[in-house]
CSV table of C-alpha atoms and ligand atoms in Angstrom, one decimal:
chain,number,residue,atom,x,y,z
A,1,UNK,CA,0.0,0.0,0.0
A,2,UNK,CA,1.6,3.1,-1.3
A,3,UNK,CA,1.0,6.5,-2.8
A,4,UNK,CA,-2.0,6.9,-4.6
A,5,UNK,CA,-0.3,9.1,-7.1
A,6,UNK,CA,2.6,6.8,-7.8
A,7,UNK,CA,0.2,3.7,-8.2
A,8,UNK,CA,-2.1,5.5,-10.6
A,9,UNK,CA,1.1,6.9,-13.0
A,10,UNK,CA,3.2,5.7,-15.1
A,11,UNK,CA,6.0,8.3,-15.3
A,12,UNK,CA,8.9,8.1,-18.6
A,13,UNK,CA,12.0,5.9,-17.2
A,14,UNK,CA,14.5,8.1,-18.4
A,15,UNK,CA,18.4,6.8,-18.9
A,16,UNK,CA,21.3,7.9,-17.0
A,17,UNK,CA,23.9,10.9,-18.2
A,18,UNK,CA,26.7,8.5,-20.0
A,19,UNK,CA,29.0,11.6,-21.5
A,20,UNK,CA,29.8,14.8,-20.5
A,21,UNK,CA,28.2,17.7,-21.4
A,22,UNK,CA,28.2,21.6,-22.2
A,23,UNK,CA,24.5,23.5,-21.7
A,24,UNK,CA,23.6,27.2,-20.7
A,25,UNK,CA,21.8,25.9,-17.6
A,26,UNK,CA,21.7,22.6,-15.5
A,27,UNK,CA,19.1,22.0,-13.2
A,28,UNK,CA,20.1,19.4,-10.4
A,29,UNK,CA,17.4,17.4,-8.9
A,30,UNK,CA,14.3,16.4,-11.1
A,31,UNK,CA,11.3,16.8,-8.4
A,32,UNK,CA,8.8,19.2,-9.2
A,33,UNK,CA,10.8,22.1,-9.0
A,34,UNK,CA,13.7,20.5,-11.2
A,35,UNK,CA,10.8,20.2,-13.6
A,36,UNK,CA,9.4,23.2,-13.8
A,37,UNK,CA,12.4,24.7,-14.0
A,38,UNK,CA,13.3,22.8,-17.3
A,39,UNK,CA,9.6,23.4,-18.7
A,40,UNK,CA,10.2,27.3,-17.9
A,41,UNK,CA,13.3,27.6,-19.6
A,42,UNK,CA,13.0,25.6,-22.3
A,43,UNK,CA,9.8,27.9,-22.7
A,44,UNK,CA,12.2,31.0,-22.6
A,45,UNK,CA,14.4,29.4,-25.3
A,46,UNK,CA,17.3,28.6,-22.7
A,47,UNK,CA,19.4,25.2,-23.6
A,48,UNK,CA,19.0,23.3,-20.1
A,49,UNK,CA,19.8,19.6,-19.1
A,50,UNK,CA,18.1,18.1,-15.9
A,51,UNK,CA,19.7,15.3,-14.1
A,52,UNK,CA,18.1,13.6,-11.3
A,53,UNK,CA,19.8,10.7,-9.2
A,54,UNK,CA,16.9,8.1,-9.2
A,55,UNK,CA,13.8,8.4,-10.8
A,56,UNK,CA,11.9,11.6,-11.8
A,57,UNK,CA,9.8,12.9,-9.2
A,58,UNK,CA,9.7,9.7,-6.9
A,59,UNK,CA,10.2,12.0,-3.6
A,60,UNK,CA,7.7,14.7,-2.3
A,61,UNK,CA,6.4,15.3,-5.4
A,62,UNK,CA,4.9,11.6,-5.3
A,63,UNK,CA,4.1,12.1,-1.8
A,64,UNK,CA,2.4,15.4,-1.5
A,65,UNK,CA,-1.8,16.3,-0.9
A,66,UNK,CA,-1.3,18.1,-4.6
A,67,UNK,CA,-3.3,21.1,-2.8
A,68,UNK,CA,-2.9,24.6,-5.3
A,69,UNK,CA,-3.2,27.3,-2.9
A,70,UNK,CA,-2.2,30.7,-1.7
A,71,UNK,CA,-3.1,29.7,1.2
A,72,UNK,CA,-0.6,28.5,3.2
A,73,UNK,CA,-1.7,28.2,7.1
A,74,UNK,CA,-2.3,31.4,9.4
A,75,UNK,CA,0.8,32.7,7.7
A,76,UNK,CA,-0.1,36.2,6.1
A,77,UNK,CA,-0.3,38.0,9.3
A,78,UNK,CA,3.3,36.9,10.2
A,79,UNK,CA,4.9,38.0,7.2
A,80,UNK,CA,2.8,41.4,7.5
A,81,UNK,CA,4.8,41.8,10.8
A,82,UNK,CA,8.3,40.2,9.6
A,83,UNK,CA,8.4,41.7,6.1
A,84,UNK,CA,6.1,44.4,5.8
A,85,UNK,CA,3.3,45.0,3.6
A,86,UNK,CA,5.5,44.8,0.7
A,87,UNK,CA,7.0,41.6,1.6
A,88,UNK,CA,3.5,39.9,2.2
A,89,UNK,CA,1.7,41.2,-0.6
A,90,UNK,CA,4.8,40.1,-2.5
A,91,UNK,CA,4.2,36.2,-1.1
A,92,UNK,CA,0.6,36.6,-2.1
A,93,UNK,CA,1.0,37.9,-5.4
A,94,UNK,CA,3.7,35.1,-6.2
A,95,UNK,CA,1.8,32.1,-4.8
A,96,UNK,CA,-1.2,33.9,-7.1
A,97,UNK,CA,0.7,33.9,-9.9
A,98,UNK,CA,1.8,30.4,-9.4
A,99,UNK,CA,-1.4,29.5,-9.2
A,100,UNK,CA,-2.8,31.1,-12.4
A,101,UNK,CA,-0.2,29.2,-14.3
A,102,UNK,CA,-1.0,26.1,-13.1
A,103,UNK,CA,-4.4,26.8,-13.9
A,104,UNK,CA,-3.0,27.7,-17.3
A,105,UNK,CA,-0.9,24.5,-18.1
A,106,UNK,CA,-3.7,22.4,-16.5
A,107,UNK,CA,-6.1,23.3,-19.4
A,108,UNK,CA,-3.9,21.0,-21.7
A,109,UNK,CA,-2.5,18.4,-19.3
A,110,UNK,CA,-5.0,15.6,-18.7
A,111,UNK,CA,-4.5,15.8,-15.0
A,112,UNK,CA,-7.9,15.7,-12.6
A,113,UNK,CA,-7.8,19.7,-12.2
A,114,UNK,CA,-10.8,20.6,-10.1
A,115,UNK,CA,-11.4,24.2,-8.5
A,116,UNK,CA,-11.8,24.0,-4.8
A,117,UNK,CA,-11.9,26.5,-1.8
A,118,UNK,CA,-9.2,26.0,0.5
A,119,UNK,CA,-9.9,26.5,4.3
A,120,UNK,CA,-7.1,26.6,7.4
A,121,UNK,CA,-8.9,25.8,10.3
A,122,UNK,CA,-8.5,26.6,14.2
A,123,UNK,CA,-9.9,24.3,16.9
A,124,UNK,CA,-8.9,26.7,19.4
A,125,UNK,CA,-7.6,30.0,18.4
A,126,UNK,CA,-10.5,32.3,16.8
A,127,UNK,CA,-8.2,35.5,17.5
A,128,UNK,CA,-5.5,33.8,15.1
A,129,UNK,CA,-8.2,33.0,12.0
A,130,UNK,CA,-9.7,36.7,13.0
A,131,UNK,CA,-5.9,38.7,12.7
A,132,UNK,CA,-5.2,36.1,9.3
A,133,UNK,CA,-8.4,37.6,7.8
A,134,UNK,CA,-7.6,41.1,8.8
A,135,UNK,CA,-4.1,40.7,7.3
A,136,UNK,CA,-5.4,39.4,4.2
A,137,UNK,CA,-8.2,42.4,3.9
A,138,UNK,CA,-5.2,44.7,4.5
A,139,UNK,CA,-3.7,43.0,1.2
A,140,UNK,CA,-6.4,43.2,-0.6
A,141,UNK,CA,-7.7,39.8,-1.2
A,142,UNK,CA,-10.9,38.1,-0.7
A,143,UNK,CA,-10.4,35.7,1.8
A,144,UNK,CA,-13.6,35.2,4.0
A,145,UNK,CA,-13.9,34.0,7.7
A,146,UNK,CA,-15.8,31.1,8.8
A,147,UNK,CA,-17.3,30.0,12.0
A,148,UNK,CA,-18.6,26.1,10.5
A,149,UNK,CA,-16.7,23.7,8.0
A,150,UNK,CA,-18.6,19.8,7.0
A,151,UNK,CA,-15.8,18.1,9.1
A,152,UNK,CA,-16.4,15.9,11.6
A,153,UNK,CA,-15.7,18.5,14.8
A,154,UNK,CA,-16.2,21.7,15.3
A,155,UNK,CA,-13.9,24.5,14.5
A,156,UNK,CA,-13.3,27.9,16.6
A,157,UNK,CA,-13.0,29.5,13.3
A,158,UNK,CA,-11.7,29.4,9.9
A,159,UNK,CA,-10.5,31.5,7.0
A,160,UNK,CA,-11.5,30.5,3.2
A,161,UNK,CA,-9.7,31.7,-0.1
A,162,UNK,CA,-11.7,30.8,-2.8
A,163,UNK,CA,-11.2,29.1,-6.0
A,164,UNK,CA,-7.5,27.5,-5.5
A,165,UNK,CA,-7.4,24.2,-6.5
A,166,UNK,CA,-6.1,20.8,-6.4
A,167,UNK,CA,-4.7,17.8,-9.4
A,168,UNK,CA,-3.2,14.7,-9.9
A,169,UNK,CA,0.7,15.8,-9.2
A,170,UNK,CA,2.1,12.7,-11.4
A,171,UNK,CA,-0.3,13.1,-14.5
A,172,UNK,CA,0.8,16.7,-14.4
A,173,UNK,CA,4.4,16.0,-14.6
A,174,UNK,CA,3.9,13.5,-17.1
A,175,UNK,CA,2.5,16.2,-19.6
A,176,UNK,CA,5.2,18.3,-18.7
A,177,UNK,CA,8.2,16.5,-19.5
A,178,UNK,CA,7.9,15.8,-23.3
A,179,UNK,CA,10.6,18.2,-25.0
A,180,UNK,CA,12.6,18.2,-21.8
A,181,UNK,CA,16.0,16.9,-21.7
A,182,UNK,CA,16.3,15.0,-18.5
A,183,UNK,CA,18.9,12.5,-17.6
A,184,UNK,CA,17.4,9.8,-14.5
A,185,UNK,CA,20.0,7.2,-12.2
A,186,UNK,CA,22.5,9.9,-12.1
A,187,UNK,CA,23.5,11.4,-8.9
A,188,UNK,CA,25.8,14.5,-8.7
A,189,UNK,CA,28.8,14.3,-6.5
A,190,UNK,CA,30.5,17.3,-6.9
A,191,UNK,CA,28.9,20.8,-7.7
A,192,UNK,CA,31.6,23.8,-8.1
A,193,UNK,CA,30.0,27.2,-10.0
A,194,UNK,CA,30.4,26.1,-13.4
A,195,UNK,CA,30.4,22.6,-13.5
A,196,UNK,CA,29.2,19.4,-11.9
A,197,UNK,CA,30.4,15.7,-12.2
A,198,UNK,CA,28.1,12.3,-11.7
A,199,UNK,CA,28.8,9.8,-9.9
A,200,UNK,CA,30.4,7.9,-13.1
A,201,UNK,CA,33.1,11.2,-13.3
A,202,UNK,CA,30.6,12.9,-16.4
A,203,UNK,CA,31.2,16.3,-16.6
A,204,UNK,CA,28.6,18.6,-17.0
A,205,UNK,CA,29.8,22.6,-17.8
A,206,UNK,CA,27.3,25.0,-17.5
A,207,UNK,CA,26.7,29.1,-17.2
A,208,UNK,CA,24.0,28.7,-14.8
A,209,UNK,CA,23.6,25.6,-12.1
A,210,UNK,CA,19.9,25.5,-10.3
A,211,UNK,CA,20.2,23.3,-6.9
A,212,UNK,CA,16.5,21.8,-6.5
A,213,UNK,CA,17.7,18.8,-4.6
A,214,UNK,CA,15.1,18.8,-1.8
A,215,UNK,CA,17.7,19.9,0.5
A,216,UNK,CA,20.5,21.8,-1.1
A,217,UNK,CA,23.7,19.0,-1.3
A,218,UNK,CA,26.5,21.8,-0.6
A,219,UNK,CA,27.8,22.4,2.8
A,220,UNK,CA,30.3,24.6,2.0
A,221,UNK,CA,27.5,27.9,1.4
A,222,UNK,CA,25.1,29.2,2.4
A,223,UNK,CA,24.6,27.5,5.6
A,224,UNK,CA,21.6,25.8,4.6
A,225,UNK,CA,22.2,23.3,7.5
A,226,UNK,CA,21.2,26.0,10.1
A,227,UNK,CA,18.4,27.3,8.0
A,228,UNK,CA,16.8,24.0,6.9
A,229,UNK,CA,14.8,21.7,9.1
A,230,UNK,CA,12.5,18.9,8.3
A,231,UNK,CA,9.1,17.3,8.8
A,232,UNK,CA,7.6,14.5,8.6
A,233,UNK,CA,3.9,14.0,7.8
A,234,UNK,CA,1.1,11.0,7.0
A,235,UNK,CA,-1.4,10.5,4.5
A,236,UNK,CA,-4.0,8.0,3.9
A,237,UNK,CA,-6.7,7.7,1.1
A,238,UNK,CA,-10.0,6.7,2.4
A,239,UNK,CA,-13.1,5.0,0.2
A,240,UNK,CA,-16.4,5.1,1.9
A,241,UNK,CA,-15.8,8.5,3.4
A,242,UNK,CA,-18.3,11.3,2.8
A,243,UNK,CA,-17.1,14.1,0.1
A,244,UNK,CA,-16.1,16.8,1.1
A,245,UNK,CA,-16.5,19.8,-0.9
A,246,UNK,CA,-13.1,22.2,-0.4
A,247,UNK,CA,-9.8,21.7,1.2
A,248,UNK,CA,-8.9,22.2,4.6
A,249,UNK,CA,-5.8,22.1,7.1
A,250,UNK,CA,-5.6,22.8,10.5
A,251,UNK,CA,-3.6,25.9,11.3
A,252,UNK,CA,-1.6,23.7,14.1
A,253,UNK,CA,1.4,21.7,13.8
A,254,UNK,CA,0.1,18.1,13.8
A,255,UNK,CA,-3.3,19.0,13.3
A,256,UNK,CA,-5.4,17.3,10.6
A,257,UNK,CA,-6.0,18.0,6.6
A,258,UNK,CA,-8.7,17.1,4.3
A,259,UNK,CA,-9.4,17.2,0.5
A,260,UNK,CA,-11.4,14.9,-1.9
A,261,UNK,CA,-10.1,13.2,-4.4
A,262,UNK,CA,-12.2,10.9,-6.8
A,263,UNK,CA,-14.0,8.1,-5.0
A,264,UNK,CA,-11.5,8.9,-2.1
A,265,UNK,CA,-11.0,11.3,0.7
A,266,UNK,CA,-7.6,12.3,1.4
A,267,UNK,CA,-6.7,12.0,5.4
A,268,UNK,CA,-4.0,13.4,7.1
A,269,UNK,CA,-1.9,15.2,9.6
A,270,UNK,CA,0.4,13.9,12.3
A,271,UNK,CA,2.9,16.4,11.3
A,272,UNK,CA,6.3,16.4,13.1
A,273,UNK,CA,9.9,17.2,13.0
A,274,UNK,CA,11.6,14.1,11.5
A,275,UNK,CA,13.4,12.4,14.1
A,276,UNK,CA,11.5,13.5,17.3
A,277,UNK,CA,8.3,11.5,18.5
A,278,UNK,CA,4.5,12.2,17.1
A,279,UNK,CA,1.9,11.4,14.3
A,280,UNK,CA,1.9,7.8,12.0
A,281,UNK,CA,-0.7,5.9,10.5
A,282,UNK,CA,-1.6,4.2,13.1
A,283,UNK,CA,-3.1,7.7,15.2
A,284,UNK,CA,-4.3,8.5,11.9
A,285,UNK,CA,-6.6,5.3,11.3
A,286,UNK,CA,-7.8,5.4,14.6
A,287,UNK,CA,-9.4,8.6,13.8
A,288,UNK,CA,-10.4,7.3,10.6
A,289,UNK,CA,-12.4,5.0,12.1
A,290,UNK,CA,-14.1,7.0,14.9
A,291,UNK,CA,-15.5,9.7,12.0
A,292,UNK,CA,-16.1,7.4,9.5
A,293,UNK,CA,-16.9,3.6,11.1
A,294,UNK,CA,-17.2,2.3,7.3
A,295,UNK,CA,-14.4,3.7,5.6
A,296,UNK,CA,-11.5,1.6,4.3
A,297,UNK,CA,-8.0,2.9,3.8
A,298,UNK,CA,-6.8,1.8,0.0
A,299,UNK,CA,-3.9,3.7,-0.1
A,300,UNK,CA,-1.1,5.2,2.5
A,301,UNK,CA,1.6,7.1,2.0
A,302,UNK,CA,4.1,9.7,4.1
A,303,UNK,CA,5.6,12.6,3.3
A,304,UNK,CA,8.8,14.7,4.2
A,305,UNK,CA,9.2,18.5,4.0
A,306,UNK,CA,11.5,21.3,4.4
A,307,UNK,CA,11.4,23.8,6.6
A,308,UNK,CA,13.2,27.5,6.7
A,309,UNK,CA,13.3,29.7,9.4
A,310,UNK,CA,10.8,32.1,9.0
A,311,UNK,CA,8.3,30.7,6.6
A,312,UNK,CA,8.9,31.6,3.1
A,313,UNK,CA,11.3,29.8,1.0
A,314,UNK,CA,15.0,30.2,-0.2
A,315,UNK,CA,15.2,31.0,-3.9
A,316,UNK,CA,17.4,32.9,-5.7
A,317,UNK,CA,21.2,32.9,-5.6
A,318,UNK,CA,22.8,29.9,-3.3
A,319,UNK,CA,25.6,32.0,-1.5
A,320,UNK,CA,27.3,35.3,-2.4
A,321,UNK,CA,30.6,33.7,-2.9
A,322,UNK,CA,29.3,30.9,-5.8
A,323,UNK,CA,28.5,32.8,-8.8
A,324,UNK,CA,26.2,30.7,-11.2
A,325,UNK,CA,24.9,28.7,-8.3
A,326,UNK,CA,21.0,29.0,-7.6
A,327,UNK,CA,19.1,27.4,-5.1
A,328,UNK,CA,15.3,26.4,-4.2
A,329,UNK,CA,14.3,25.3,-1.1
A,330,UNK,CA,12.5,25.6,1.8
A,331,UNK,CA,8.9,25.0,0.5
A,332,UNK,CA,8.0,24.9,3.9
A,333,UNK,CA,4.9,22.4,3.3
A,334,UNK,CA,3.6,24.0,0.0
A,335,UNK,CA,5.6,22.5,-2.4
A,336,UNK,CA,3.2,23.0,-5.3
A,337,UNK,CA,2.9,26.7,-6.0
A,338,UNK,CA,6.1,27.2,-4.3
A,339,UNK,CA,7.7,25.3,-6.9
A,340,UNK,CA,6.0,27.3,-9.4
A,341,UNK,CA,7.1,30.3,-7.5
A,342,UNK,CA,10.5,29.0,-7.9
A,343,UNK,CA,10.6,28.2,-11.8
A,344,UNK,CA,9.5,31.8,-12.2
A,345,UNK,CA,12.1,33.2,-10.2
A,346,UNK,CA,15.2,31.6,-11.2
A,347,UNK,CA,13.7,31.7,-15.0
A,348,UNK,CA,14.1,35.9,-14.9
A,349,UNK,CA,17.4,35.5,-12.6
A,350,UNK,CA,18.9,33.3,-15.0
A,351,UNK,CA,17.9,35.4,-18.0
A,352,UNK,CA,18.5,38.6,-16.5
A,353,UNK,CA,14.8,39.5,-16.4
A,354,UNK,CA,13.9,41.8,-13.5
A,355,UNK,CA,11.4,39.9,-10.7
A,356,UNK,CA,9.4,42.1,-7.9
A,357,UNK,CA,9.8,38.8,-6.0
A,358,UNK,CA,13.8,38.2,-5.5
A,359,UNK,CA,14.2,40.4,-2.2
A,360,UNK,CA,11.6,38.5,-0.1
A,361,UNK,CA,12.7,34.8,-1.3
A,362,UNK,CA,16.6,35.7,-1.3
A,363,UNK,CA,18.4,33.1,0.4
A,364,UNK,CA,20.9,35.4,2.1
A,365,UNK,CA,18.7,37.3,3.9
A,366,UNK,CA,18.7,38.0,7.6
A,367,UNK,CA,17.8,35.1,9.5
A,368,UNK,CA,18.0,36.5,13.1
A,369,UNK,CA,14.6,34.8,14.3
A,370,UNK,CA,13.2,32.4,17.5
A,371,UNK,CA,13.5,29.5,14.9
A,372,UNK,CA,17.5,29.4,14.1
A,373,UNK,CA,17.9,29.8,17.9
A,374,UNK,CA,15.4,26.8,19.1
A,375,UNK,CA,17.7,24.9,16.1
A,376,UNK,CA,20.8,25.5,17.2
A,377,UNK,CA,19.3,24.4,20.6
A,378,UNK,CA,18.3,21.1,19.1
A,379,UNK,CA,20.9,20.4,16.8
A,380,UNK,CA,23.6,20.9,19.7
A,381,UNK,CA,21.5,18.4,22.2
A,382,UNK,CA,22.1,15.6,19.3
A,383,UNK,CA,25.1,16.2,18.9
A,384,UNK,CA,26.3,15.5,21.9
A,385,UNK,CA,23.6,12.7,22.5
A,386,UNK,CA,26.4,9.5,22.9
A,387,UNK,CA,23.8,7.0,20.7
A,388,UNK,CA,25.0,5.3,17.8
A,389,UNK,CA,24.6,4.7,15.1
A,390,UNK,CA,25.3,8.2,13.7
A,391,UNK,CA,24.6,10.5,10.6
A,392,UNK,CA,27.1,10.7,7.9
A,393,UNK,CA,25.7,14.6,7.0
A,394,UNK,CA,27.1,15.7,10.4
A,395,UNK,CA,27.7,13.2,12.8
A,396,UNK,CA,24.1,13.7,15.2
A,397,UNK,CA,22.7,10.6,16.7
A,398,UNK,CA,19.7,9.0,14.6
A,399,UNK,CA,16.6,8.0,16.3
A,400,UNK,CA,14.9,4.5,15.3
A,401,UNK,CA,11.3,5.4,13.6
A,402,UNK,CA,9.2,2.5,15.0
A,403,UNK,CA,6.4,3.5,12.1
A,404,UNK,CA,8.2,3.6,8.9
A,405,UNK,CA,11.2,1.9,10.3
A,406,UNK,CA,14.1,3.9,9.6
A,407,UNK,CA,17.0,5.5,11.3
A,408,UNK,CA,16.2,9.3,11.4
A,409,UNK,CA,18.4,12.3,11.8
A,410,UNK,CA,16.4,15.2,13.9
A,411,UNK,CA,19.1,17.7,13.0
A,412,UNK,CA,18.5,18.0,9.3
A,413,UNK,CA,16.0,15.3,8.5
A,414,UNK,CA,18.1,12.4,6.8
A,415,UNK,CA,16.7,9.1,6.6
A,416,UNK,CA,18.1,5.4,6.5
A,417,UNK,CA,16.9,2.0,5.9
A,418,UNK,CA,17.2,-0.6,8.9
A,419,UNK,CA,19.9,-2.3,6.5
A,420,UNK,CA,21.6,1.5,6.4
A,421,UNK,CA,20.5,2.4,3.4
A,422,UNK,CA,20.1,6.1,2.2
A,423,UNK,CA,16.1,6.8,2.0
A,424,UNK,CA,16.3,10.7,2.5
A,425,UNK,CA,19.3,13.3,2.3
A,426,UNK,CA,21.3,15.5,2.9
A,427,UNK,CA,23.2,13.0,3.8
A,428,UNK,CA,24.5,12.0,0.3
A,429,UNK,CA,25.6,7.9,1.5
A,430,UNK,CA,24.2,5.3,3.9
A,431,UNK,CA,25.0,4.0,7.0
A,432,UNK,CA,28.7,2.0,7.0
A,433,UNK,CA,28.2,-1.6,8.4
A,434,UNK,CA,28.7,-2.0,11.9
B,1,FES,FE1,22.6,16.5,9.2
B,1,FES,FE2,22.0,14.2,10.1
B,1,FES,S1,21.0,15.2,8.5
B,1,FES,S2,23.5,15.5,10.8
């Protein structure tokens, strides 16, 4: 029992890089943001070569709720107070525009668009979905609040952006990729700016490098280790639920999410930091079957995401000092427009267009905030923790994951295989044999 998008799809098994290369841009990593990356600049007439090292979009991307939306928690009143009005109505137009496109593309990909509302929820904060729909009048847009949703409890309030949507994340891809030149089986070892060489020693030269490997693979810059954190959440796909007729997500870390899907009804939640305790399947179906007695799960599936430090993503350039070298990251749960977001952005950066957006999603922007503190925090406790056995990234003690089990790292969110083996970087190589 897996994901329901990777056992409804049949994705292209493309061949590994067996030469080196020369192209104006490689992209490096071949989830959805690899992709759309490729799509956008092959769209802008820029030569560009993917290269992914496994399949094509078998991690998050296969993974995801495949929600379209905006709408991304409680989170446009904190970016009113952390970035201004500028900053915030720059997140909303992005996500917007991300959005449009999608709708856009989705008009000739054969890939189970539907329009839906999106809701965020709160079971126990109506001053938090109040100050959300205040920030979002402020902006401009035409969120409404709600007191009731159909769910199966009652909410303390809740706050609505209309028409958003929701697809199937595979078939999408799948319509994407023809024209692309994508190389599969064929990880990167070493990335300098101008050049990168696979694991076989193929070198690839290129002007412009983009970094969309989940996690971004270099140490070396732009401290992504400090920024980037990861979670961990579950899914499961339930027939003989009712329908539901929007999408919704609690505003709350762990809290639940909802959105219809065919004969199905996507459940999930149990959201938390990989490699600390909470959420699984199991909490998940018992809840499944105290709402919905005669429901049956079909399909289950979990998820990993990261995190930055104050909500909004890292693209743009990956450190000062590596000219050529471009980053996205960070998607911070909303991996779908965010991508988007992504493939716009480095598309004008790489062809010198100018973008409204660049200041707010620059990587190397101040990231004095409660988050890198609590981090450093964490990170330094497992450090020190004596356990073995012990990430290869940076040496912190794994934790044994008793649901899916693995071995994983709660300092950046690497994941191993009980026999060792590599499921999740940035660790780039498994665990050596006792
Ligand atoms: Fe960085 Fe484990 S993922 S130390």
């Amino acid at each position: 029992m897996g994901s329901l998008w990777l056992e409804t799809t049949t994705l292209p098994d493309y061949g590994p890089l067996e030469k080196s290369l020369n192209t104006d841009v490689l992209i490096v990593g071949g989830g959805l943001a690899g992709v759309l990356c490729a799509h956008r600049l092959t769209e802008l007439g820029v030569d560009c070569v993917l290269v992914e090292a496994e399949n094509i979009c078998g991690g998050v991307t296969a993974h995801t709720t495949a929600k379209l939306t905006a709408q991304h928690g409680f989170l446009y009143r904190t970016l009113l107070d952390h970035f201004g009005r500028s900053g915030a109505a720059a997140y909303l137009e992005a996500n917007l525009t991300a959005l449009e496109r999608y709708r856009t593309l989705c008009q000739r990909i054969d890939c189970d668009f539907e329009e839906r509302d999106s809701y965020v929820y709160t079971l126990d904060d109506p001053k938090a979905a109040q100050e959300e729909f205040s920030a979002l009048q402020e902006l401009g847009y035409p969120a409404t609040l709600e007191r009731q949703l159909p769910l199966p409890f009652p909410v303390a309030g809740a706050v609505r952006f209309p028409d958003q949507g929701q697809f199937h994340p595979l078939k999408f891809v799948r319509g994407l990729l023809p024209g692309l030149t994508v190389y599969a089986h064929s990880p990167i070892r070493k990335i300098r700016p101008g050049y990168a060489i696979t694991d076989q020693g193929h070198v690839v030269t290129a002007k412009h490098i983009l970094i969309c490997t989940h996690f971004p693979m270099l140490n070396r810059w732009g401290s992504y280790f400090i920024k980037l954190y990861q979670h961990r959440s579950y899914l499961l796909a339930l027939e003989g639920a009712p329908a539901l007729p929007g999408m919704y997500v609690d505003n709350a870390q762990g809290g639940l999410t909802f959105r219809p899907c065919g004969p199905y009804l996507l459940f999930g939640g149990g959201d938390h930091r990989t490699g600390k305790a909470g959420g699984g399947w199991s909490e998940l179906e018992t809840l499944a079957q105290r709402y919905w007695p005669k429901a049956q799960v079909k399909y289950r599936w979990a998820t990993q995401d990261c995190m930055s430090l104050d909500g909004v993503p890292y693209i743009g350039p990956y450190s000062p000092s590596t000219p050529g070298l471009y980053v996205a990251t960070g998607f911070n749960k909303w991996g779908m427009t965010n991508s988007m977001v992504a493939a716009l952005l480095l598309g004008d950066l790489v062809t010198g267009r100018d973008t409204p957006w660049a200041k707010l999603f620059a990587p190397n922007r101040s990231m004095l905030c409660p988050q890198l503190f609590s981090n450093l925090i964490s990170s330094a406790a497992d450090l020190l923790t004596p356990t073995r056995p012990r990430c290869p990234h940076m040496g912190c003690a794994l934790k044994w994951n008793s649901q899916e089990h693995s071995w994983d790292c709660p300092c950046h969110g690497s994941r191993f295989r009980e026999d060792g083996q590599l499921i999740n970087g940035p660790a780039q190589e498994g665990l050596s044999p006792k």
